[in-house]
Coordinates of C-alpha atoms in Angstrom, one line a residue:
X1 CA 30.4 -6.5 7.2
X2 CA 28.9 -3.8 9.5
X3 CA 27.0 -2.2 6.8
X4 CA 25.2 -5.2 6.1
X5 CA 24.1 -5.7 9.5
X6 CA 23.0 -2.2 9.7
X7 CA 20.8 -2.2 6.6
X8 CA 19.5 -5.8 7.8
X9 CA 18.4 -4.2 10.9
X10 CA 16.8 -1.5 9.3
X11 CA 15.1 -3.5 7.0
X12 CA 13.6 -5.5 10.2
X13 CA 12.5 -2.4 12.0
X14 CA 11.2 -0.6 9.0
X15 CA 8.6 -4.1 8.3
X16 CA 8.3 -4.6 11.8
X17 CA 6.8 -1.8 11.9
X18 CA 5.0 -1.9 8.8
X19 CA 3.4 -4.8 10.3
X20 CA 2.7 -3.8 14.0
X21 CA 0.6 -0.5 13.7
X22 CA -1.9 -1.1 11.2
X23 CA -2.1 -4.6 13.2
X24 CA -3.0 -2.6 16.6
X25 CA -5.8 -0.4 15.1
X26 CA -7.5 -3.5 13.2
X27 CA -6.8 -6.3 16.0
X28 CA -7.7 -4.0 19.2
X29 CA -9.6 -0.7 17.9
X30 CA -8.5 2.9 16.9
X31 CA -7.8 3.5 20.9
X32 CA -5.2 0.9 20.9
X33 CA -4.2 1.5 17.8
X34 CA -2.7 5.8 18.9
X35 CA -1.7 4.4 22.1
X36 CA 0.6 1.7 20.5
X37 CA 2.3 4.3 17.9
X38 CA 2.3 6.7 20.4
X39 CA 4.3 4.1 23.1
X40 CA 6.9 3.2 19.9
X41 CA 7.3 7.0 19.0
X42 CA 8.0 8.1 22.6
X43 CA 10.6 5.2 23.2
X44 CA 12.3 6.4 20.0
X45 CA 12.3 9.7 20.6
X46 CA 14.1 9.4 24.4
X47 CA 16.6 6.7 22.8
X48 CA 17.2 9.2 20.2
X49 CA 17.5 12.1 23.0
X50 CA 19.8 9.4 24.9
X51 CA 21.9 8.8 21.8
X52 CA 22.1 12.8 21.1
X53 CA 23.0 14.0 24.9
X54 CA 25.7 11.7 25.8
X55 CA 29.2 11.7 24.8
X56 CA 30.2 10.0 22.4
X57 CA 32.9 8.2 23.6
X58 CA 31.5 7.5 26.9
X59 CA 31.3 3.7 27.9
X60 CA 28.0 4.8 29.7
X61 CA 26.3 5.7 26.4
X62 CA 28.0 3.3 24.4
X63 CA 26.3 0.2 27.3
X64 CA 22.6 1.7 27.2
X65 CA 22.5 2.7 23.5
X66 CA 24.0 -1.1 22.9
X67 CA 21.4 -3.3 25.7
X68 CA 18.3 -0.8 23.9
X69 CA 19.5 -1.7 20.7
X70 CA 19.5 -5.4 21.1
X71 CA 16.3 -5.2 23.6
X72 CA 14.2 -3.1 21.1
X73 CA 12.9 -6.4 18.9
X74 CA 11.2 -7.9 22.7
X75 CA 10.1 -4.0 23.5
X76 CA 8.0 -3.5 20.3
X77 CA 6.0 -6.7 20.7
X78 CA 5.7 -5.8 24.5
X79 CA 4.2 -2.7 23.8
X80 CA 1.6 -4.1 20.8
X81 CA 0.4 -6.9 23.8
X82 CA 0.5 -4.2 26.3
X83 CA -2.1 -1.8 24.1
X84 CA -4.0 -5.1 23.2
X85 CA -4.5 -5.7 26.7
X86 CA -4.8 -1.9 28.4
X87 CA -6.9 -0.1 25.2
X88 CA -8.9 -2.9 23.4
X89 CA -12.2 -2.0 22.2
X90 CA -15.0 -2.4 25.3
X91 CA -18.2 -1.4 25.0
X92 CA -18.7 -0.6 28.7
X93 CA -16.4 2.5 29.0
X94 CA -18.8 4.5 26.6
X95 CA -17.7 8.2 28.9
X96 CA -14.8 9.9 29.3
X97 CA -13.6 11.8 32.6
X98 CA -15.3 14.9 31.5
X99 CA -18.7 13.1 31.2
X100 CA -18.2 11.1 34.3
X101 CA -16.9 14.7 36.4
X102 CA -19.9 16.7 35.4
X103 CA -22.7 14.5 34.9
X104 CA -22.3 13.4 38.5
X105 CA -20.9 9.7 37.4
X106 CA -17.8 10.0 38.9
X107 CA -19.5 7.8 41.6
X108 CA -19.1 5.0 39.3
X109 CA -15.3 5.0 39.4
X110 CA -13.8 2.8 42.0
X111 CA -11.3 5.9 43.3
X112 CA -9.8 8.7 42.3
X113 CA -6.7 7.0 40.9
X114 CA -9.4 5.2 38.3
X115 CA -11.1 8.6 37.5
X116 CA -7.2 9.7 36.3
X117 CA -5.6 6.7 35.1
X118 CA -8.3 4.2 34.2
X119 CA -10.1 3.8 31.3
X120 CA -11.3 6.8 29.4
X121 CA -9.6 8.6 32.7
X122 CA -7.6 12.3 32.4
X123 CA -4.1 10.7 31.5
X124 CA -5.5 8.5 28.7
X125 CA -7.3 11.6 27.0
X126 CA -4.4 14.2 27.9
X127 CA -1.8 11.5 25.9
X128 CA -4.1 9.6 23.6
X129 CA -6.3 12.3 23.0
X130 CA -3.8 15.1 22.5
X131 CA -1.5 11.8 20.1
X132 CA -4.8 11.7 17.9
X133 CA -5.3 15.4 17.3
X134 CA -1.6 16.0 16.8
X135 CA -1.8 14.0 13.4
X136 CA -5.1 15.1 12.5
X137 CA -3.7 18.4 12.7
X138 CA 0.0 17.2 11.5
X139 CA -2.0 15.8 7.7
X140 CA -2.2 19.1 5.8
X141 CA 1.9 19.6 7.1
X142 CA 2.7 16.6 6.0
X143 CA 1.0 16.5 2.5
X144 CA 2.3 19.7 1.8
X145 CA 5.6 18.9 2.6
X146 CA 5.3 15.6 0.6
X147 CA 4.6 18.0 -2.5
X148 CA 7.4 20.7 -1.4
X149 CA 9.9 17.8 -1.3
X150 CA 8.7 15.9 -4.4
X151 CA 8.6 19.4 -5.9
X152 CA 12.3 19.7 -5.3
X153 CA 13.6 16.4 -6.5
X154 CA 11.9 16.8 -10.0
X155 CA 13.6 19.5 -10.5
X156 CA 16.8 18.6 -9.6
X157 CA 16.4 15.3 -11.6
X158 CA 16.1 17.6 -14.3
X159 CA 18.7 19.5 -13.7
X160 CA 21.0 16.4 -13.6
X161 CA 19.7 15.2 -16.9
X162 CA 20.2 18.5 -18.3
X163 CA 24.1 18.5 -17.4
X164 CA 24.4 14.6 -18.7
X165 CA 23.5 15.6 -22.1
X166 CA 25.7 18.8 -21.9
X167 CA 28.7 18.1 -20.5
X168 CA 30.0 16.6 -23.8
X169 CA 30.7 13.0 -25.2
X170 CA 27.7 10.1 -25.6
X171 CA 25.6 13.3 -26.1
X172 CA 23.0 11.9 -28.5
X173 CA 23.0 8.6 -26.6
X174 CA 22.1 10.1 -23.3
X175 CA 19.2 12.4 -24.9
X176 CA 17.4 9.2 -26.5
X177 CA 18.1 6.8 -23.6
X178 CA 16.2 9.9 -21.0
X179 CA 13.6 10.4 -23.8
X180 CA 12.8 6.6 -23.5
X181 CA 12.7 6.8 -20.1
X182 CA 10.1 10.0 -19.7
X183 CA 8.1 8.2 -22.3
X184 CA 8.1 5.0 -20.3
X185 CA 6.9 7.1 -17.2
X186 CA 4.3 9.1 -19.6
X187 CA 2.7 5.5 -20.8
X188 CA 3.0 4.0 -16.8
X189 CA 0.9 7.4 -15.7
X190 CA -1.6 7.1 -18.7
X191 CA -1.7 3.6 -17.3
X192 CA -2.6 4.0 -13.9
X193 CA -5.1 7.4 -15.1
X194 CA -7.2 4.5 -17.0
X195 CA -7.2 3.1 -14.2
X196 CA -8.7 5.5 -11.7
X197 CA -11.0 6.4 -14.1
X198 CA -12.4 2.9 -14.3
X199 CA -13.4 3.3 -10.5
X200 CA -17.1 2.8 -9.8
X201 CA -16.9 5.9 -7.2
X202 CA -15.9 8.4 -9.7
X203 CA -18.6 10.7 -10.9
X204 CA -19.2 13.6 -13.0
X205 CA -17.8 16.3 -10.9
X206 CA -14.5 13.3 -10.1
X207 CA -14.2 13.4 -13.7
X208 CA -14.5 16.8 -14.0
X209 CA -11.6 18.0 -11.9
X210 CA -9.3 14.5 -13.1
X211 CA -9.4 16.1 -16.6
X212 CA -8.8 19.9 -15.1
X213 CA -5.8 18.7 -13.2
X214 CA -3.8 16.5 -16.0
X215 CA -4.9 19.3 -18.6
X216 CA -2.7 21.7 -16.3
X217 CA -0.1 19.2 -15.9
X218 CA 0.5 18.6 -19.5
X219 CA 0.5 22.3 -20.4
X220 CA 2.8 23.1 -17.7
X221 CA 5.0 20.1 -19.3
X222 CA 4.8 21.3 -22.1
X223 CA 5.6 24.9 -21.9
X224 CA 9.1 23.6 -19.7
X225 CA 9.9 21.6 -22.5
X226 CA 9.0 24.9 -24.9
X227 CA 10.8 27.6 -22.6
X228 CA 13.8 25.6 -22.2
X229 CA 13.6 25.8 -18.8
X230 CA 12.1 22.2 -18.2
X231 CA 13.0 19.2 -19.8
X232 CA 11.0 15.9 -20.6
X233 CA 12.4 14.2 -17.5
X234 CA 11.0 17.3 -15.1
X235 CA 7.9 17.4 -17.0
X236 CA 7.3 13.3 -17.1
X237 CA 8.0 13.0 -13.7
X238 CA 5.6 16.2 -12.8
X239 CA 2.8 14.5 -14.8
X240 CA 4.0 11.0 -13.0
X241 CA 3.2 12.4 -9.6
X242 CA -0.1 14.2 -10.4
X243 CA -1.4 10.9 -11.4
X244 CA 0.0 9.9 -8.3
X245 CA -2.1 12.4 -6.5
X246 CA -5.1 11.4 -8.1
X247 CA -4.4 7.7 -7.6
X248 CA -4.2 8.1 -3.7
X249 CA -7.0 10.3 -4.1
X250 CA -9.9 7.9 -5.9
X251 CA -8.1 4.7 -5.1
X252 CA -10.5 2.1 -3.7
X253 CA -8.3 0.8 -0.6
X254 CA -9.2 -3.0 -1.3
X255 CA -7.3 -4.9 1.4
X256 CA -4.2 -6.6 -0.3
X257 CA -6.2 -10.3 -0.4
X258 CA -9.3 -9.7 -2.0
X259 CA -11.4 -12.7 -1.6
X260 CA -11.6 -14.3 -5.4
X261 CA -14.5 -16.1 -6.5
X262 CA -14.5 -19.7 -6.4
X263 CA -14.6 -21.4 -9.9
X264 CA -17.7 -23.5 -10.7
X265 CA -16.4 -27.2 -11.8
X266 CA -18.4 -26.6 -14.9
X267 CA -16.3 -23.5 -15.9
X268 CA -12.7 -25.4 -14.9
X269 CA -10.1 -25.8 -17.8
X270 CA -9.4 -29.4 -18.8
X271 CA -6.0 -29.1 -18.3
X272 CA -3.3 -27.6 -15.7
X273 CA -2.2 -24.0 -16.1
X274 CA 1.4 -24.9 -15.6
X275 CA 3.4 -27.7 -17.1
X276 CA 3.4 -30.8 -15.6
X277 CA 6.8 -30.7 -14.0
X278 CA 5.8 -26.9 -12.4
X279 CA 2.8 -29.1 -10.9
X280 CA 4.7 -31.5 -9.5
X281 CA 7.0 -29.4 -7.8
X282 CA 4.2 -27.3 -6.5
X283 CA 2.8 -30.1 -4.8
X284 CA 6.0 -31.3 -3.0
X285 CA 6.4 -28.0 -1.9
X286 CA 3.0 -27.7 -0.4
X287 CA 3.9 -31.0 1.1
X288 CA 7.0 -30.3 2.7
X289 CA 5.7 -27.1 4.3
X290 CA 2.5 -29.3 5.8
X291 CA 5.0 -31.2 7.6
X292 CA 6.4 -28.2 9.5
X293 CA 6.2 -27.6 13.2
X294 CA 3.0 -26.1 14.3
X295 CA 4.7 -23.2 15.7
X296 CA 5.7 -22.2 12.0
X297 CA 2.2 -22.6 11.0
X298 CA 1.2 -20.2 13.8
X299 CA 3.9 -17.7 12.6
X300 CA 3.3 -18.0 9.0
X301 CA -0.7 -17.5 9.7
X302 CA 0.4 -14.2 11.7
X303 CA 2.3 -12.9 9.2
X304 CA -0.7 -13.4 6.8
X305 CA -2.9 -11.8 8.4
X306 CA -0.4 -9.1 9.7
X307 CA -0.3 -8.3 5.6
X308 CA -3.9 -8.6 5.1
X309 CA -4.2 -5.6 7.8
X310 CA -2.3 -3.3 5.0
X311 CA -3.5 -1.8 1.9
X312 CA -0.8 -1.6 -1.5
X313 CA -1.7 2.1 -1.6
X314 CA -0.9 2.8 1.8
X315 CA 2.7 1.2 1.5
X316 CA 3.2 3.2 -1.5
X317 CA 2.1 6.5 -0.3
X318 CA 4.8 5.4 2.8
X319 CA 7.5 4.4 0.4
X320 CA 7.3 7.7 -1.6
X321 CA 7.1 10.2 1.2
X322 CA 9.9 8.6 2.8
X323 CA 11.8 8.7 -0.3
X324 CA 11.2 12.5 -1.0
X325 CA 12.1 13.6 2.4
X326 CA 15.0 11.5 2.5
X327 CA 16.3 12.8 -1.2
X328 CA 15.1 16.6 0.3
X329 CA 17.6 16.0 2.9
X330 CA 20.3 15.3 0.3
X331 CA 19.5 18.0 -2.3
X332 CA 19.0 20.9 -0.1
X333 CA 22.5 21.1 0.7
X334 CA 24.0 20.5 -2.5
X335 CA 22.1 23.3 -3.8
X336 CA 23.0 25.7 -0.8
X337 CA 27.2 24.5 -0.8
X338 CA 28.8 21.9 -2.4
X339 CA 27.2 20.8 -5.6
X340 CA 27.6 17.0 -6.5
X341 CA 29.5 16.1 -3.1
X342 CA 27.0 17.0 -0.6
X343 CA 24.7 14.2 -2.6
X344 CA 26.8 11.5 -0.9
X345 CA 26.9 13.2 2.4
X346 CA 24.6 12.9 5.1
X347 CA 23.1 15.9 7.0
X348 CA 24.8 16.6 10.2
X349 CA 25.0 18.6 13.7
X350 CA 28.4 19.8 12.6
X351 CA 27.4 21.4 9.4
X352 CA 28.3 25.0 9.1
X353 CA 25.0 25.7 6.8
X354 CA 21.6 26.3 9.6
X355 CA 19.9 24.4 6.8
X356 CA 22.2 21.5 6.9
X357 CA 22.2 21.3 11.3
X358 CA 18.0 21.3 11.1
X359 CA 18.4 18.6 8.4
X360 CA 20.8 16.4 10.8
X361 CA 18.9 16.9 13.7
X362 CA 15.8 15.5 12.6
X363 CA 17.7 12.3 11.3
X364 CA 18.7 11.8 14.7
X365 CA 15.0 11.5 15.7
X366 CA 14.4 9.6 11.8
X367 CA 12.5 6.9 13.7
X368 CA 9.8 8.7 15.6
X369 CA 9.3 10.5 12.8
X370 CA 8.7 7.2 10.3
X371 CA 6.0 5.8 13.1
X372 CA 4.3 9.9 13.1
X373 CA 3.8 9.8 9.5
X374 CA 2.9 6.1 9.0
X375 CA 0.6 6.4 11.5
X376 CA -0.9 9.7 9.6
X377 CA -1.4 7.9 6.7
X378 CA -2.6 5.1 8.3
X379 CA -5.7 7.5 9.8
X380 CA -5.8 9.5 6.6
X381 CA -7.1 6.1 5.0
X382 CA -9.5 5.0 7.8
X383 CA -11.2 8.3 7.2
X384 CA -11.3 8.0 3.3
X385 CA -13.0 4.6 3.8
X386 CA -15.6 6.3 6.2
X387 CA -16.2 9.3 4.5
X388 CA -16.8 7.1 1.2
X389 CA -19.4 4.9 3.2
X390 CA -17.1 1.8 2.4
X391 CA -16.1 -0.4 5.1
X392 CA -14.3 1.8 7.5
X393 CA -17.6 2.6 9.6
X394 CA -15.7 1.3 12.5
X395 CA -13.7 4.3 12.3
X396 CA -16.2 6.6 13.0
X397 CA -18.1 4.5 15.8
X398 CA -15.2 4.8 17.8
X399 CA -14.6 8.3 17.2
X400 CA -13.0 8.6 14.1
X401 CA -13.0 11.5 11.6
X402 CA -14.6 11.0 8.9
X403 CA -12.3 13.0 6.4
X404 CA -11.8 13.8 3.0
X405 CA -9.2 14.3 0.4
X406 CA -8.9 18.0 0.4
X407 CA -5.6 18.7 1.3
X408 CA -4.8 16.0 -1.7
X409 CA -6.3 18.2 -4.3
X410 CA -4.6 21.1 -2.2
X411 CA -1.5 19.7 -2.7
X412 CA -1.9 19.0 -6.0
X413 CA -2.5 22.7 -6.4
X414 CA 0.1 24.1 -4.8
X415 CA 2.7 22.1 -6.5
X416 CA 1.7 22.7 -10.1
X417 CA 1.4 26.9 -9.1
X418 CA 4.9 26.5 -7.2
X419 CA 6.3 24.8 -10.3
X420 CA 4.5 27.1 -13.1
X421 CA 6.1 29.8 -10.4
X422 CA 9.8 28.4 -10.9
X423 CA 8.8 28.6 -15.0
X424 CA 7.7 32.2 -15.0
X425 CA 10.3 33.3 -12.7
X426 CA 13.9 30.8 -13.5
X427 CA 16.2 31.1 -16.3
X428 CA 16.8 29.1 -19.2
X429 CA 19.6 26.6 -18.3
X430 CA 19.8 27.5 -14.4
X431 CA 22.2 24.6 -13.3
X432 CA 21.3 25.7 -8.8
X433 CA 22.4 22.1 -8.7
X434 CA 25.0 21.4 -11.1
X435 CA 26.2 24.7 -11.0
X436 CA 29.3 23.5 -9.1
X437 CA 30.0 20.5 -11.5
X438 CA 33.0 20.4 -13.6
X439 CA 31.8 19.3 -17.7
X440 CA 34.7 18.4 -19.6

């Protein structure tokens, strides 16, 4: 019973905030936006430093980690309608302290305690400011890490595959059922690669390096499949995430609810699109909910335009790098100790392995570390949308940086040489992961 109120939690926090951030930067600006994630990442990281530095046994820890716990769901919305209120956008603070110090407009400020810790003041820029350039500068670790990681669990989904079919007994039935499944991934990339390349943004040069980058992938597929030291799964799921890469890379960032055109009565079918009965139910429906409480209205309209705030590509660039680093965290020490039983084992302080007690103490601080890199993606698309001249020219007029995608196509790079690296360089048949499994 305790691990479903556990994964519930987590499932509230992780949409919560999902939800919240992107919510601060388009409600109150790209100000309140940093100061929000930065107020939710410095309250996780002390209740993680809390959690880490007491005992525990100790009826002291177990009482403050227990009231934060349950107080945390009225702390984050305090802190979003703190940063509404404190760092909304305001055209009248348009200097900072340095501006107002040297250009002889500190007059302007009431006192001196304004000139530090009002608006635009010296603590603002010394926590906001330094907040904002610690992810601009924390996007090329994090990209390359994202590859490094993904990197890492392609080849050790290979290396699994590789011992199913080996280890003896429904040989022939695991070969065609992985062989249906890198062929299903193959045709879902191809897919998506149509797709891209059906974008009105992409050019000659766009094309250019698109066909560069999937000819390299499929060569480097295909000589692990012709080496025998790759397989089809390592080499669909290589090709999978380049197309991946390019997708983030050219994707268009439409919010989630386009508007749709509205249908002319002349161009109207003559008759419903769903059966009658479908009808009918879909109209009580709508019924019942018009006779809810207003306050469920309200909610509902939040929540709506809470999800209109986010863009699909931005919650799957989330979901993946949180994936990979959460798989990394599993792999790396089955490949260092244990083989197949450090995949069900969690990282930990108490590992013998250095590895392993680096892993487990960045678990502990799992949280902060979600809000740092949603946050970095979050940016990293605001400055796509400016530097593409879309509709992110807010971003910019507040300060903004107006970015590319280099450290994509960087990324991209550096995981096809690291993996055509591991080809030149492994053996044919090198089981690091299933090295310790029994096959019978």
């Amino acid at each position: 019973m305790w691990w479903i109120f556990r994964i519930t939690s987590a499932v509230v926090f992780l949409t919560s905030i999902i939800l919240s951030v992107p919510l601060g930067f388009d409600v109150g600006g790209r100000t309140c936006g940093l100061a929000f994630s930065l107020s939710l990442a410095t309250f996780y990281f002390f209740y993680s430093v809390l959690k880490l530095a007491t005992p525990d046994h100790s009826r002291v820890r177990y009482a403050l980690v227990k009231t934060i716990g349950l107080t945390q769901w009225i702390i984050l919305p305090s802190l979003l309608i703190w940063s509404l209120n404190r760092f909304s956008v305001d055209s009248d603070n348009s200097s900072g302290w340095v501006e107002r110090t040297f250009d002889g407009k500190r007059a302007h400020d009431a006192s001196t305690r304004e000139w530090i810790f009002g608006p635009d003041g010296l603590m603002e820029v010394a926590t906001i400011g330094t907040w904002d350039k610690l992810l601009r500068w924390s996007t090329p670790v994090f990209q390359l890490v994202e590859g490094f990681c993904s990197l890492l669990v392609i080849q050790a989904a290979g290396q699994i595959t590789r011992w199913l079919v080996n280890r003896g007994g429904r040989t022939d039935s695991w070969m065609i059922g992985l062989l249906v499944m890198s062929a299903s991934i193959i045709s879902s990339s191809v897919y998506f690669l149509w797709k891209v390349m059906n974008f009105p943004e992409i050019g000659n040069v766009d094309a250019t390096l698109i066909g560069i980058t999937v000819t390299c992938a499929v060569f480097l597929g295909a000589w692990g499949i012709g080496s025998g030291k790759g397989n089809p799964v390592e080499s669909s799921l290589l090709f999978a995430y380049v197309v991946l890469c390019i997708y983030q890379i050219f994707t268009d960032y439409q919010p989630s609810h386009p508007i749709e055109a509205v249908t002319s009565p002349s161009q109207a079918a003559d008759f419903p699109p769903f059966p009658p009965i479908i009808m009918a139910s879909y109209t009580t429906l709508i019924q019942v909910l018009s006779t809810l409480p207003s306050t469920i209205h309200a909610a509902l309209n939040f929540l709506m335009a809470a999800l209109s705030t986010i863009t699909p590509s931005v919650i799957i660039s989330l979901a993946y790098r949180l994936f990979v680093l959460y798989a990394s965290t599993r792999i790396i020490p089955a490949v260092r100790e244990s083989g197949a039983r450090a995949l069900s084992q969690e990282a930990s302080l108490d590992d013998s392995d250095g590895a392993g007690q680096i892993l487990g103490l960045l678990s502990w601080f799992s949280p902060s570390i979600l809000i740092t890199v949603y946050t970095s993606l979050l940016m990293q698309h605001f400055a796509s949308t400016s530097g593409d001249g879309g509709n992110g020219d807010w971003w910019t007029s507040q300060g903004g940086d107006a970015g590319g995608n280099l450290w994509r196509w960087i990324n991209i790079v550096g995981t096809m040489c690291l993996y055509a690296l591991e080809l030149y360089l492994g053996k044919e048949d090198d089981g690091g992961l299933t090295g310790h499994w029994k096959a019978d």
